[in-house]
Tab-separated table of C-alpha atoms in Angstrom:
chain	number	residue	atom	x	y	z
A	1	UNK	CA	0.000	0.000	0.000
A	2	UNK	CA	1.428	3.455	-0.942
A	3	UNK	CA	2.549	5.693	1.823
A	4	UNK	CA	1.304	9.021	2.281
A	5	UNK	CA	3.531	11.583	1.671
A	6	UNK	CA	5.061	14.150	4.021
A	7	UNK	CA	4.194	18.168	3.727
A	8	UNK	CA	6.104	18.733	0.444
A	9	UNK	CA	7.147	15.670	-0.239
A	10	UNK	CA	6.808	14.836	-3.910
A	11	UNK	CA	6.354	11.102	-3.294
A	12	UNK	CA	3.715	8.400	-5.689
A	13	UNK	CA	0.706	10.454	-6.071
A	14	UNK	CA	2.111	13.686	-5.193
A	15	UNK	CA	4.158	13.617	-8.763
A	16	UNK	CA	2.039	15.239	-11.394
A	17	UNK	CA	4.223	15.377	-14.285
A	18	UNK	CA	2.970	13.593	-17.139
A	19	UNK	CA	6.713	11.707	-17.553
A	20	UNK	CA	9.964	11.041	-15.499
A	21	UNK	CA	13.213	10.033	-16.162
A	22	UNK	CA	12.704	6.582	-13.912
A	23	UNK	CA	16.225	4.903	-11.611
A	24	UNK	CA	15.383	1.668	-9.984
A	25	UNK	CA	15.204	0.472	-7.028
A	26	UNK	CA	19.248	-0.652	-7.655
A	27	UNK	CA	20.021	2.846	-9.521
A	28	UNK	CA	19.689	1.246	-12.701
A	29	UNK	CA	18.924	3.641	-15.717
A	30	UNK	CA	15.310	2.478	-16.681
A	31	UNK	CA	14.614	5.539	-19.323
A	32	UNK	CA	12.206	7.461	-19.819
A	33	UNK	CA	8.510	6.537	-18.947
A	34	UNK	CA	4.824	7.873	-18.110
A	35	UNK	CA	4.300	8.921	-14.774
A	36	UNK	CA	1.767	6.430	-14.182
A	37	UNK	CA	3.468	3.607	-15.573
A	38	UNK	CA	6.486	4.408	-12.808
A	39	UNK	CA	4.434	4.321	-10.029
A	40	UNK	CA	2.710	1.179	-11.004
A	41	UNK	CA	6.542	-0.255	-11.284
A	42	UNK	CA	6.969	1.355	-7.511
A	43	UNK	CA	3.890	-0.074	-6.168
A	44	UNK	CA	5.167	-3.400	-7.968
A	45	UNK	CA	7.774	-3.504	-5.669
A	46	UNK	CA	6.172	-3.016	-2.509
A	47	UNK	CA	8.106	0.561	-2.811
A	48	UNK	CA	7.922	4.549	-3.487
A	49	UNK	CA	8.459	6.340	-6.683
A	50	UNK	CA	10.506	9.524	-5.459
A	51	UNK	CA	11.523	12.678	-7.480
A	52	UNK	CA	14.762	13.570	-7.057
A	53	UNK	CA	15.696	16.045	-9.415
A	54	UNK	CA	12.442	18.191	-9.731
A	55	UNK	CA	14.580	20.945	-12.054
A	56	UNK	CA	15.532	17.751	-14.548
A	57	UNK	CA	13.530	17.861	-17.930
A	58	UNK	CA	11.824	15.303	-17.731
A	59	UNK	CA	12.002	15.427	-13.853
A	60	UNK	CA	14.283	12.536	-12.252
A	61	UNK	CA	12.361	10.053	-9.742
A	62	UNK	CA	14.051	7.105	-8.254
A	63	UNK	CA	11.970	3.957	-6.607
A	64	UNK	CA	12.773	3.311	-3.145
A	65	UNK	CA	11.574	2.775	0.343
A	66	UNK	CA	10.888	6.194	0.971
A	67	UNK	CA	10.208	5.574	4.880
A	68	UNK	CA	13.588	3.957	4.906
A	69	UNK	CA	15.394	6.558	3.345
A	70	UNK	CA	13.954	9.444	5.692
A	71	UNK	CA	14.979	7.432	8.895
A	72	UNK	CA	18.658	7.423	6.697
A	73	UNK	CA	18.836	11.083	6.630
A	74	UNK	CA	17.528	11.772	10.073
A	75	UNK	CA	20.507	9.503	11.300
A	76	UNK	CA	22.759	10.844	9.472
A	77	UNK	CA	21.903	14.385	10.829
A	78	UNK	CA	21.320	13.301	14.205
A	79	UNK	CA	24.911	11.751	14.027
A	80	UNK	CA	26.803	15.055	12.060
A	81	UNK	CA	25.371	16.811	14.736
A	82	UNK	CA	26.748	14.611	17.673
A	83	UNK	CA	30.173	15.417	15.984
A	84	UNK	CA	29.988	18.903	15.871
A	85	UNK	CA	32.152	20.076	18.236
A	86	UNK	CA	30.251	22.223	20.854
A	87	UNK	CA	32.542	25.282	22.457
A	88	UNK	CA	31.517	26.391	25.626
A	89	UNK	CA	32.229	29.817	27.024
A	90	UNK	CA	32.581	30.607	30.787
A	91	UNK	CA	32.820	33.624	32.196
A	92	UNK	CA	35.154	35.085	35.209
A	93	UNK	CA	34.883	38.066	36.933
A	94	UNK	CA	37.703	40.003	38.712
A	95	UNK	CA	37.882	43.493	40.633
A	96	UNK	CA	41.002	45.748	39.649
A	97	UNK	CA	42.251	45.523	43.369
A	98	UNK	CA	41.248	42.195	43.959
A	99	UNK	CA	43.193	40.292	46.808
A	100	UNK	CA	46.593	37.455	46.276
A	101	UNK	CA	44.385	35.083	47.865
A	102	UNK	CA	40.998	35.394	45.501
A	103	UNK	CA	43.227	36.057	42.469
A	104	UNK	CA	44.822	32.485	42.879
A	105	UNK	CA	41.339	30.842	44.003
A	106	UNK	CA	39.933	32.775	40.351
A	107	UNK	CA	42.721	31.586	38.297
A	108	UNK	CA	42.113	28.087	39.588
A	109	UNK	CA	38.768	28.510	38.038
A	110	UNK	CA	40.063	29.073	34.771
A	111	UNK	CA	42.761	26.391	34.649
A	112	UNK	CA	39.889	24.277	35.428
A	113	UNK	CA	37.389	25.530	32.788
A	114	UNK	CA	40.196	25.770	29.968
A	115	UNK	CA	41.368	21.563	31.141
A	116	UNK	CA	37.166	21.224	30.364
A	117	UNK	CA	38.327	22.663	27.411
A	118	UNK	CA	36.073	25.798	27.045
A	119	UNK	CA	36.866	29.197	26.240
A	120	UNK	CA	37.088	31.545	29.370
A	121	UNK	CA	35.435	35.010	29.016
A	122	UNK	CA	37.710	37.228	31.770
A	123	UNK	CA	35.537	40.092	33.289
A	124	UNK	CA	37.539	43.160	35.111
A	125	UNK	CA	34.714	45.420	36.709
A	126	UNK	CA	35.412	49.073	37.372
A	127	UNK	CA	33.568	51.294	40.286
A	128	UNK	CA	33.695	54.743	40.634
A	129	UNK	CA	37.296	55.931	40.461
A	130	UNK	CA	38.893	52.963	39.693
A	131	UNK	CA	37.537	53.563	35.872
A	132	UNK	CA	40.000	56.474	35.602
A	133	UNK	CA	42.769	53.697	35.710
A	134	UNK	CA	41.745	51.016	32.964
A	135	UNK	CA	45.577	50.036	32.797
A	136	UNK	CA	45.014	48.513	35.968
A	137	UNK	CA	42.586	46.076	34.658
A	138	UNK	CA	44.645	45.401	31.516
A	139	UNK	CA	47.898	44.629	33.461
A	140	UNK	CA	45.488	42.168	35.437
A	141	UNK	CA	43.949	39.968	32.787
A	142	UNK	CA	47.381	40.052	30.933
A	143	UNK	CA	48.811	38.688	34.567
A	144	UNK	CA	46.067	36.589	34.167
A	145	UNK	CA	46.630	35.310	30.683
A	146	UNK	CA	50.393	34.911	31.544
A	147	UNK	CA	49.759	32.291	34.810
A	148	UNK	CA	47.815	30.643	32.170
A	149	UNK	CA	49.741	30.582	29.677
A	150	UNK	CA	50.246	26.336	28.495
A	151	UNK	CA	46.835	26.088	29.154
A	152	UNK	CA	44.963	29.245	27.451
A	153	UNK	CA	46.064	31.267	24.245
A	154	UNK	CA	44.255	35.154	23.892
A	155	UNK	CA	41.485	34.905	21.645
A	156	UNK	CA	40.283	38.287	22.176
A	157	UNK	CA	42.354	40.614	23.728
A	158	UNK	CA	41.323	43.309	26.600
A	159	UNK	CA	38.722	45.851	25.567
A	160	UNK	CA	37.092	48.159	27.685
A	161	UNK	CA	33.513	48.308	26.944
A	162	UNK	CA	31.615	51.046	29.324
A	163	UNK	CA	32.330	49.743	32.914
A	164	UNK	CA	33.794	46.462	32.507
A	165	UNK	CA	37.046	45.245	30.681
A	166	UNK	CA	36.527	42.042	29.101
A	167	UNK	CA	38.897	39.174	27.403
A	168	UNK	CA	38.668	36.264	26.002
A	169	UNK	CA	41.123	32.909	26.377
A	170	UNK	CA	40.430	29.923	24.220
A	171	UNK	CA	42.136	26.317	25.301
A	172	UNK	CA	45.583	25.089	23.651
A	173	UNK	CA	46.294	21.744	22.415
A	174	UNK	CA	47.682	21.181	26.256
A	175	UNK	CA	45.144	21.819	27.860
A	176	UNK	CA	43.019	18.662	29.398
A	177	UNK	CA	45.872	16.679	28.036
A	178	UNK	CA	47.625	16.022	31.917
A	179	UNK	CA	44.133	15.785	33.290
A	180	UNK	CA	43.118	12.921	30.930
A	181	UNK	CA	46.426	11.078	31.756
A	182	UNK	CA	46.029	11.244	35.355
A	183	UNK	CA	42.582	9.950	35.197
A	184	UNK	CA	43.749	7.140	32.715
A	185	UNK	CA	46.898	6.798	35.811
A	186	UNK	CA	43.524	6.814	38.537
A	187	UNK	CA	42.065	4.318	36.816
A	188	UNK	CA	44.882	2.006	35.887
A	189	UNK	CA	45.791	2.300	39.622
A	190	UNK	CA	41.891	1.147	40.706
A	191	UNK	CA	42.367	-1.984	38.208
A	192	UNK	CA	45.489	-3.067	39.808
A	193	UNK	CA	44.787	-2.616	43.229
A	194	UNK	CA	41.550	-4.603	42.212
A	195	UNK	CA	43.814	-7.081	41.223
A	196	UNK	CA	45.652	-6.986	44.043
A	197	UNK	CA	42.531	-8.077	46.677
A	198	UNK	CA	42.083	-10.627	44.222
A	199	UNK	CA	44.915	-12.512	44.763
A	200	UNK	CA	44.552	-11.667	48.573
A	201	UNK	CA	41.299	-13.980	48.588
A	202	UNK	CA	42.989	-16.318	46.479
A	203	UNK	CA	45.736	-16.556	48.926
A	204	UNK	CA	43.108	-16.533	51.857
A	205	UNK	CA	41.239	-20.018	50.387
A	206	UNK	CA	44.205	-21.510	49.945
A	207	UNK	CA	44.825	-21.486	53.653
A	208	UNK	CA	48.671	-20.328	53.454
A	209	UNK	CA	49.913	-17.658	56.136
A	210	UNK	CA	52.366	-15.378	55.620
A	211	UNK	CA	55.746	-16.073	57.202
A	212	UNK	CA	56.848	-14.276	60.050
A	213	UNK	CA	59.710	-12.757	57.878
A	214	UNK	CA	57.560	-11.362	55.086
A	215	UNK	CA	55.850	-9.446	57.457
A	216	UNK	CA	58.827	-7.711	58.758
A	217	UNK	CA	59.812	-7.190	54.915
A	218	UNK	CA	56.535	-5.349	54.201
A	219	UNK	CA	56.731	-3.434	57.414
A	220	UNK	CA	59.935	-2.150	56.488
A	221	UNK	CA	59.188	-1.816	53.181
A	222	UNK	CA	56.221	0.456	54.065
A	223	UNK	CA	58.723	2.385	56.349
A	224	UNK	CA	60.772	3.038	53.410
């Protein structure tokens, strides 16, 4: 039975040329042929008869499982779109006179941000007087962008834009790189001490005790 065509779609009935140039079901050239006649070889096949090339003269439709082919394309988009890469943005905000101690707690923000791999927008806010002094805030984020240096490159560099100074740092090839590793380190370390208690029970069932003199090995060992 024919399917009923999307909003459109120019699918079996919705064709309304009088002729087509007609590809098979296996993109075999079949010729030219009457409209009709090509959906009747469609329907013959338990398939669609689907114009391609509207523009072509005659117009181009192919046979095919139409249903099939739509779920095809929506994979296919669904799956270009999981590989797009998606670039996050995170934003920072600093005073011009902020303190040692919140500096280094903010900068640890952005190390970890930029290891996530997104782009870091840096945020100096001015009050009152301190807008007289913009330098202040420009010798900050470039402080800022120096501590940070393996990790984030200047994308945009400092503008002052009415109250606030802004920049922007975008990740380097380094960055997330060390944190990866150590988690692949973490990890190998669970596996082996999981290992480890293995052979402990192993040990256990097999009723053997360890001698008096590998204990004071391992003590010392752990000493060490």
């Amino acid at each position: 039975m024919p399917r009923r065509p999307e909003p459109q779609a120019r699918i079996n009935d919705a064709i309304r040329v009088a002729r087509v140039r007609l590809i098979g079901e296996e993109g075999q050239q079949l010729g030219i042929t009457l409209t009709e006649e090509a959906r009747s070889y469609a329907y013959g096949k338990g398939l669609d008869l689907v114009e391609v090339a509207a523009q072509a003269d005659p117009p181009v439709a192919k046979v095919m499982d139409y249903g099939k082919y739509r779920y095809e394309l929506e994979q296919k988009a669904k799956q270009a779109r999981k590989n797009q890469t998606q670039i996050h943005v995170k934003e920072i905000k600093l005073r011009p006179k902020i303190g040692i101690h919140d500096y280094e707690t903010k900068k640890g923000h952005v190390v970890r941000f930029l290891h996530q791999r997104a782009k870091v927008k840096v945020t100096i806010m001015f009050r009152g007087r301190e807008r007289e002094h913009p330098d202040r805030g420009r010798d900050l984020l470039m402080r800022l962008a120096g501590d940070v240096a393996e990790l984030g490159v200047i994308e945009t560099q400092p503008l002052l834009e009415g109250r606030n100074m802004t920049m922007v740092l975008a990740p380097t090839k380094n960055a997330g790189v060390r944190r990866d590793a150590e988690a692949a380190d973490k990890l190998a370390g669970e596996e082996e001490v999981q290992g480890d208690r293995v052979g402990e029970v192993s040990a256990s069932e097999g009723g053997s005790e360890p001698q008096p003199g590998a204990q004071v090995a391992e003590a010392e060992a752990g000493v060490q």
